[in-house]
PDB file of C-alpha atoms in Angstrom:
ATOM      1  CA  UNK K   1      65.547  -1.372  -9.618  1.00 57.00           C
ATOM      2  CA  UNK K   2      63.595   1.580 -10.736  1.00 58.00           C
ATOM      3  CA  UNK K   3      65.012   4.315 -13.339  1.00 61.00           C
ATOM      4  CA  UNK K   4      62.623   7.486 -14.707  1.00 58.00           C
ATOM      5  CA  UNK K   5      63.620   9.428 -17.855  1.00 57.00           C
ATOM      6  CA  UNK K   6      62.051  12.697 -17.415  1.00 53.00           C
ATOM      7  CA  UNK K   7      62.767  13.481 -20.850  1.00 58.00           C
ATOM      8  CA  UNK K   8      60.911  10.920 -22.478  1.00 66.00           C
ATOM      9  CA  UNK K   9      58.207  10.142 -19.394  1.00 74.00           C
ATOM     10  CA  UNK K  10      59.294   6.898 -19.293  1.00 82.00           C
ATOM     11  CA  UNK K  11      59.777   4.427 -16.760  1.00 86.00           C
ATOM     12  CA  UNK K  12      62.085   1.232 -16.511  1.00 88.00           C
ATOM     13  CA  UNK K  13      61.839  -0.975 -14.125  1.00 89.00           C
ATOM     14  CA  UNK K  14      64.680  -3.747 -14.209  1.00 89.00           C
ATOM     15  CA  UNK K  15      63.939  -7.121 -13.436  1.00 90.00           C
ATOM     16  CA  UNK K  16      65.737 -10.445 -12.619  1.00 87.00           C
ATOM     17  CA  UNK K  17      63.038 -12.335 -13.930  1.00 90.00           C
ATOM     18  CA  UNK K  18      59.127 -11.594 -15.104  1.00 93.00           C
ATOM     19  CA  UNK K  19      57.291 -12.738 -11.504  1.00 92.00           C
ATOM     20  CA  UNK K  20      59.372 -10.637  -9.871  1.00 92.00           C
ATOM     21  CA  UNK K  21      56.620  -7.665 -11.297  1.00 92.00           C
ATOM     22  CA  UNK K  22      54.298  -8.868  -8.496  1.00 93.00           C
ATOM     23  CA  UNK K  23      56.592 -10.892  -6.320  1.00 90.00           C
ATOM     24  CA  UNK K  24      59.315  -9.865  -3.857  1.00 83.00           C
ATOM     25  CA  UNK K  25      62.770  -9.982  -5.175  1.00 76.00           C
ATOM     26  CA  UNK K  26      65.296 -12.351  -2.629  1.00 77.00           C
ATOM     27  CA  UNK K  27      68.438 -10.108  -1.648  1.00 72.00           C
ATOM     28  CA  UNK K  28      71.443 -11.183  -2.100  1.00 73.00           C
ATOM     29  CA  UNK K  29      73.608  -9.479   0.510  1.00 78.00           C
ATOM     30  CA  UNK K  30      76.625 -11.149  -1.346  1.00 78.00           C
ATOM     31  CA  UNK K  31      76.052  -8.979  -4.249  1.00 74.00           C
ATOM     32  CA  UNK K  32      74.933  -5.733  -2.127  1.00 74.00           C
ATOM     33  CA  UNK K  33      71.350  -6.381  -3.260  1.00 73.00           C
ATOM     34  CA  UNK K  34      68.548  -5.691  -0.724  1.00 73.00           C
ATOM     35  CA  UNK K  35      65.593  -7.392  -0.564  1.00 73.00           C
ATOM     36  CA  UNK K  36      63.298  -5.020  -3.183  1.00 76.00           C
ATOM     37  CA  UNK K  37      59.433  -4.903  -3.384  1.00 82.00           C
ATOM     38  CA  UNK K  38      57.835  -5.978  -6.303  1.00 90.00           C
ATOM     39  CA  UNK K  39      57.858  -3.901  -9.564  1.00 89.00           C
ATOM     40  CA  UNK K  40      53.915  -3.202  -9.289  1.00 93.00           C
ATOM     41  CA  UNK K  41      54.739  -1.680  -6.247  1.00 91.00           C
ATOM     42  CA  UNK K  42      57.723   0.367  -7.444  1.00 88.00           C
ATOM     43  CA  UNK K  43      55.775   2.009 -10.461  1.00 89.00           C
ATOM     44  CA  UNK K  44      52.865   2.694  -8.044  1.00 91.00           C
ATOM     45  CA  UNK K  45      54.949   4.265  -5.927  1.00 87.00           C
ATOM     46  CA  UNK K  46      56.448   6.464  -8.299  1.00 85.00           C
ATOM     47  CA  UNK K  47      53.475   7.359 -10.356  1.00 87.00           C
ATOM     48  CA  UNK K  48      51.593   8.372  -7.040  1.00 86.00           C
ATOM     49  CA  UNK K  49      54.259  10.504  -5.611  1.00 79.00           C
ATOM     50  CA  UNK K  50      53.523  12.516  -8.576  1.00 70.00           C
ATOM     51  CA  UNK K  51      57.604  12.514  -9.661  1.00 60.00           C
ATOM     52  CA  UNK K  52      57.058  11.643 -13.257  1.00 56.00           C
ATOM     53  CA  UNK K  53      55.103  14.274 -15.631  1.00 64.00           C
ATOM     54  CA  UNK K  54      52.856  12.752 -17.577  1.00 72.00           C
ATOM     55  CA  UNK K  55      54.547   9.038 -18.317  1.00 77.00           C
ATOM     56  CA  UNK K  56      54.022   7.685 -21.611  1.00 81.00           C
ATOM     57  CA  UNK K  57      55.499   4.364 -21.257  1.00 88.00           C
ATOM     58  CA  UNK K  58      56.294   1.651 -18.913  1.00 91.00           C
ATOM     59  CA  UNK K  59      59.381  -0.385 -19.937  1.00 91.00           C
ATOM     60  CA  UNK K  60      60.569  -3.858 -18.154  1.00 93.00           C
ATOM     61  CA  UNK K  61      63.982  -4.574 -18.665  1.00 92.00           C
ATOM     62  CA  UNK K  62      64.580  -8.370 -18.440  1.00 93.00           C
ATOM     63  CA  UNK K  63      67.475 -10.591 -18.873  1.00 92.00           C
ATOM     64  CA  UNK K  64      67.895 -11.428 -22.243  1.00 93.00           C
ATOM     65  CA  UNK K  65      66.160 -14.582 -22.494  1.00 93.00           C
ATOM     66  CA  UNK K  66      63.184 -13.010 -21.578  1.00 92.00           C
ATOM     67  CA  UNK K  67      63.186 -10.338 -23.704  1.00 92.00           C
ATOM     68  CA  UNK K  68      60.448 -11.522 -26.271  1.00 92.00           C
ATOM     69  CA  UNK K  69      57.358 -10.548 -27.837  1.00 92.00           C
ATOM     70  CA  UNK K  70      55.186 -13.316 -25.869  1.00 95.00           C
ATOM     71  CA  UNK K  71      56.866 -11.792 -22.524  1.00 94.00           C
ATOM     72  CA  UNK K  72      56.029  -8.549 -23.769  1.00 94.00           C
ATOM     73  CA  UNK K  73      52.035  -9.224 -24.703  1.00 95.00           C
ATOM     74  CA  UNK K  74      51.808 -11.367 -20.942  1.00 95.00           C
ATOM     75  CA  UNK K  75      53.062  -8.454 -19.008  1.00 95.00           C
ATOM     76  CA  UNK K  76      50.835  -6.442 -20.886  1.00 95.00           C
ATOM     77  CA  UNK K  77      47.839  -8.960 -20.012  1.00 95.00           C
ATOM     78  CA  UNK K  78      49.057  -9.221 -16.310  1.00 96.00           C
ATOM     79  CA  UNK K  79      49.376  -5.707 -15.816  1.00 96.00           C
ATOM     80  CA  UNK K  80      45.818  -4.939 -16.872  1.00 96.00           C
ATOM     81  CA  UNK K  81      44.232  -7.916 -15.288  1.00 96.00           C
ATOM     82  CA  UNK K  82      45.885  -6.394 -12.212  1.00 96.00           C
ATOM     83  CA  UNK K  83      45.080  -2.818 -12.341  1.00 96.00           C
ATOM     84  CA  UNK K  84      41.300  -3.885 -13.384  1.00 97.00           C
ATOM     85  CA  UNK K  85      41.266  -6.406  -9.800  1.00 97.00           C
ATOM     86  CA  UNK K  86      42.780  -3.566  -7.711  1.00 97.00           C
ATOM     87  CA  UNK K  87      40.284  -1.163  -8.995  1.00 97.00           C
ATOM     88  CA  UNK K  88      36.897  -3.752  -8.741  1.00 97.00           C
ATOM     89  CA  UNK K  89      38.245  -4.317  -4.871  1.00 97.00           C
ATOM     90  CA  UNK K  90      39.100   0.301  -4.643  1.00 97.00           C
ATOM     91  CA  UNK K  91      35.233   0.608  -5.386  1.00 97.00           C
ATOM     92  CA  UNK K  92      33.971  -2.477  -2.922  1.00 97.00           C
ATOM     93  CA  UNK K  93      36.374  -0.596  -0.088  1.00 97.00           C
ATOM     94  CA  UNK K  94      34.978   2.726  -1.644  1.00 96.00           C
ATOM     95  CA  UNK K  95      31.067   1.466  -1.318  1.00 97.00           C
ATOM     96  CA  UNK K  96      31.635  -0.047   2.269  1.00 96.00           C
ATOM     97  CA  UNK K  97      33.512   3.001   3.652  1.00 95.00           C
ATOM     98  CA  UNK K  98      30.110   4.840   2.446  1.00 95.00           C
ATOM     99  CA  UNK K  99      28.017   2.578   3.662  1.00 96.00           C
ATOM    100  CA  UNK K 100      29.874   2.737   7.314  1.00 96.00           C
ATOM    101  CA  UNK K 101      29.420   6.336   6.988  1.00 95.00           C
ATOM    102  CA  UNK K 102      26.053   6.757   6.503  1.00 95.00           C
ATOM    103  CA  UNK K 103      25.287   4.327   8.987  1.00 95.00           C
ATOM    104  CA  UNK K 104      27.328   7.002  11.549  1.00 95.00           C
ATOM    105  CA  UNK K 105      25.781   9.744  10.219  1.00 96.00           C
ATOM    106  CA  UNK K 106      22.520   8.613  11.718  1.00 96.00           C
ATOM    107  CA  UNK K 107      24.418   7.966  14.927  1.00 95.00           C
ATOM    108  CA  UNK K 108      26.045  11.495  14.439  1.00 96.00           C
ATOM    109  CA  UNK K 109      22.891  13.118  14.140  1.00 96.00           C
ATOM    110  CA  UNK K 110      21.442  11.826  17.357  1.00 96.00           C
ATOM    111  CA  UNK K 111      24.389  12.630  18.868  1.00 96.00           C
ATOM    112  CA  UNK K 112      24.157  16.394  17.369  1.00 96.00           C
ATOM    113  CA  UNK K 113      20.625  17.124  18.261  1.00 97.00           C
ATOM    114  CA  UNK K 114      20.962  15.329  21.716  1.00 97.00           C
ATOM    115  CA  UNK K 115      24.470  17.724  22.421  1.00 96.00           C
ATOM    116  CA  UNK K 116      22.860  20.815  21.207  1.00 96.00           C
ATOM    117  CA  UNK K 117      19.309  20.179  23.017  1.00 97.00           C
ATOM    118  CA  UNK K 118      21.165  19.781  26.194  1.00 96.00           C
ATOM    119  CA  UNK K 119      23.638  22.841  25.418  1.00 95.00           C
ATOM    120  CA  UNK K 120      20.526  25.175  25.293  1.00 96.00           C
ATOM    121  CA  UNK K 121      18.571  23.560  28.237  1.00 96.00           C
ATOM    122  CA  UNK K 122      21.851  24.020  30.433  1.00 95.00           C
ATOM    123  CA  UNK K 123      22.065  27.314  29.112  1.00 94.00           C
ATOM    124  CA  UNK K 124      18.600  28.613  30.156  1.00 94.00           C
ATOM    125  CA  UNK K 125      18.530  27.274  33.836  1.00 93.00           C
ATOM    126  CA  UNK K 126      19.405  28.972  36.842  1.00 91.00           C
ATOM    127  CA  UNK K 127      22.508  27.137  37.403  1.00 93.00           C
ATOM    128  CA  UNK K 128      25.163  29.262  38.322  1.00 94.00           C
ATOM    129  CA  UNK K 129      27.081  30.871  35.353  1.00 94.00           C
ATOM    130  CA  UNK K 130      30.278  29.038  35.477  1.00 93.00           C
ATOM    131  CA  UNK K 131      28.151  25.516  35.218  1.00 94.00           C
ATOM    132  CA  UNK K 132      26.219  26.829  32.491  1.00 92.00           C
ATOM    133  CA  UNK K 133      29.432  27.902  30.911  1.00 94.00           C
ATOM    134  CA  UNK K 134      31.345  24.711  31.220  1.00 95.00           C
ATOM    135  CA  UNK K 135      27.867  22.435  29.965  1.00 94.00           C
ATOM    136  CA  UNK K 136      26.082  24.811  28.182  1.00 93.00           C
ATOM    137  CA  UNK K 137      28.787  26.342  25.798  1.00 93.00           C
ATOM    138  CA  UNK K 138      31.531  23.607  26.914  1.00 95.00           C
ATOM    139  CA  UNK K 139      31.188  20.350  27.097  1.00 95.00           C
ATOM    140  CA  UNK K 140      27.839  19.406  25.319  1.00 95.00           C
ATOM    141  CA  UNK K 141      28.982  21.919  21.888  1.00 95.00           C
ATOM    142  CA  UNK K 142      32.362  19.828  22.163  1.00 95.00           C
ATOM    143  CA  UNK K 143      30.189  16.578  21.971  1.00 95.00           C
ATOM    144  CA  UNK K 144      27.775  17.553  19.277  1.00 95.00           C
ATOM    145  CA  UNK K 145      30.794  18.527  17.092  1.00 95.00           C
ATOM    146  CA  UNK K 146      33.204  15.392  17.694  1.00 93.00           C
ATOM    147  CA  UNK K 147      29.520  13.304  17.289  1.00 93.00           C
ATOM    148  CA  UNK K 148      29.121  14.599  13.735  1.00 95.00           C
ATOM    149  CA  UNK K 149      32.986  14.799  12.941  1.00 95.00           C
ATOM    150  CA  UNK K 150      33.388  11.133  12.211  1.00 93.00           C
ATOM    151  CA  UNK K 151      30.745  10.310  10.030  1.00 95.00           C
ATOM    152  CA  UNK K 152      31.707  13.650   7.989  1.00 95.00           C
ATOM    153  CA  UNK K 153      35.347  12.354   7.883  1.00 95.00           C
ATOM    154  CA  UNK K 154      34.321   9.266   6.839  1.00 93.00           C
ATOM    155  CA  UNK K 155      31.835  10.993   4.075  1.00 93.00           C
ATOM    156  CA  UNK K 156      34.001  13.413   2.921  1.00 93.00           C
ATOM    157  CA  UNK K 157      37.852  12.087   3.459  1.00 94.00           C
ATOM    158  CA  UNK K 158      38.013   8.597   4.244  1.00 94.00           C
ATOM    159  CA  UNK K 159      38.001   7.570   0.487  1.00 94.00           C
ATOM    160  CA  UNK K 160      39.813  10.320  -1.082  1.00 95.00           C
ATOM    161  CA  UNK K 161      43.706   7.769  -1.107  1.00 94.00           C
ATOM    162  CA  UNK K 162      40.946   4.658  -2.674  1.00 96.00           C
ATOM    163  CA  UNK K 163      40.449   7.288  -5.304  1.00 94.00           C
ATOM    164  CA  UNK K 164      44.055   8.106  -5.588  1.00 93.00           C
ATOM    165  CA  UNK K 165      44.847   4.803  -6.172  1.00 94.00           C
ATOM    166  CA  UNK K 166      42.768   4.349  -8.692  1.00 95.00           C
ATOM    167  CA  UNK K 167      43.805   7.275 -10.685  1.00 93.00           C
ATOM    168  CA  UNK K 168      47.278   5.817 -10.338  1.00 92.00           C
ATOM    169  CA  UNK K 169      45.899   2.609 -11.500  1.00 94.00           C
ATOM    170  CA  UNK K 170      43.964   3.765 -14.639  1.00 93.00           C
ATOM    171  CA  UNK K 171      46.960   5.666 -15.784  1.00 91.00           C
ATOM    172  CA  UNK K 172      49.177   2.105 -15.545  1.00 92.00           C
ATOM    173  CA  UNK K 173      46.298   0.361 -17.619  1.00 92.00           C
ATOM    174  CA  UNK K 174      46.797   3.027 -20.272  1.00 91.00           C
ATOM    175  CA  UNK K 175      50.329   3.250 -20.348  1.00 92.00           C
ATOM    176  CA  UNK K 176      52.262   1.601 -23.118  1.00 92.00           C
ATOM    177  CA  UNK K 177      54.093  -1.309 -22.194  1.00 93.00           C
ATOM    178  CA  UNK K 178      57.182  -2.129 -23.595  1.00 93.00           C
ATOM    179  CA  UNK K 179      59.515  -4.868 -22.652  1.00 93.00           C
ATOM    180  CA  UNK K 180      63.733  -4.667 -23.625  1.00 92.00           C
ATOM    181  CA  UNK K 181      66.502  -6.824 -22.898  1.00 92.00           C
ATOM    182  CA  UNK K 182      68.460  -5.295 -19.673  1.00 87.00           C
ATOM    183  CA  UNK K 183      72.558  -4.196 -20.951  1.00 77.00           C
ATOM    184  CA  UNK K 184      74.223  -6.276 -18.726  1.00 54.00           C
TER     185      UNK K 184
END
């Protein structure tokens, strides 16, 4: 379970045990507990949807016997270790979506000049208006600007959530980490 203060910018994430920060937590339909993601996933999800101002502090509430200093300094470890592998594999994803768009961009160029020299030789035959119309302004414009759409989407937009993830991610690395025995 997930609680905010949005008083003190803080965020608690309650926990049956300490995997259960990266693992899925069993339900227990018994109890009217549904099967939840793992807390990573919560706090991601909740720093990312942009509902907490400026969070200063990320606190795990564990069962009791869990509640120690040692727990406190491994979820600290884990989380960073995690944030820093999730960003390192961000920028691969970032460098091979560029990649893959520069590599259409060459395509989308071709396909540009190709449209736009066809366009204008339509346009200056004697073909009958309504042809020239439908290639000349029509169809071969339409296929110039869909050939150079994708490789501008993939440019420009492709990478813009990798980049919002890693914000998210760099703000969880720098976020104090506490970790408090759950009232139960």
């Amino acid at each position: 379970m997930l609680f905010r203060s949005e008083e003190s910018g803080e965020l608690q994430v309650e926990l049956a045990q300490p995997d259960e920060l990266f693992e899925l937590r069993r339900s227990n339909v018994a109890r009217g507990s549904p099967l939840y993601g793992p807390g990573i996933d919560r706090i991601r999800s909740e720093l990312s949807s942009g509902t907490v101002r400026e969070p200063t502090r990320i606190t795990i509430l564990l069962p009791r016997e869990y509640a120690t200093s040692q727990m406190e300094d491994g979820i600290r470890t884990a989380l960073a270790r995690y944030c820093e592998m999730r960003m390192r594999r961000l920028e691969n994803e970032l460098k091979a979506l560029q990649r893959d768009g520069r590599q259409a961009l060459v395509l989308g160029a071709i396909i540009l000049t190709v449209s736009l020299a066809l366009s204008q030789f339509i346009l200056q035959t004697g073909l009958p208006q309504g042809v020239r119309d439908f290639f000349g302004n029509g169809l071969f414009l339409v296929a110039a600007w869909v050939g150079i759409w994708y490789p501008l989407d993939m440019l420009i937009y492709a990478g813009r959530p990798h980049r919002m993830e890693q914000k998210v991610l760099r703000t969880i690395r720098e976020l104090e980490v506490a970790v408090r025995a759950a009232d139960v």
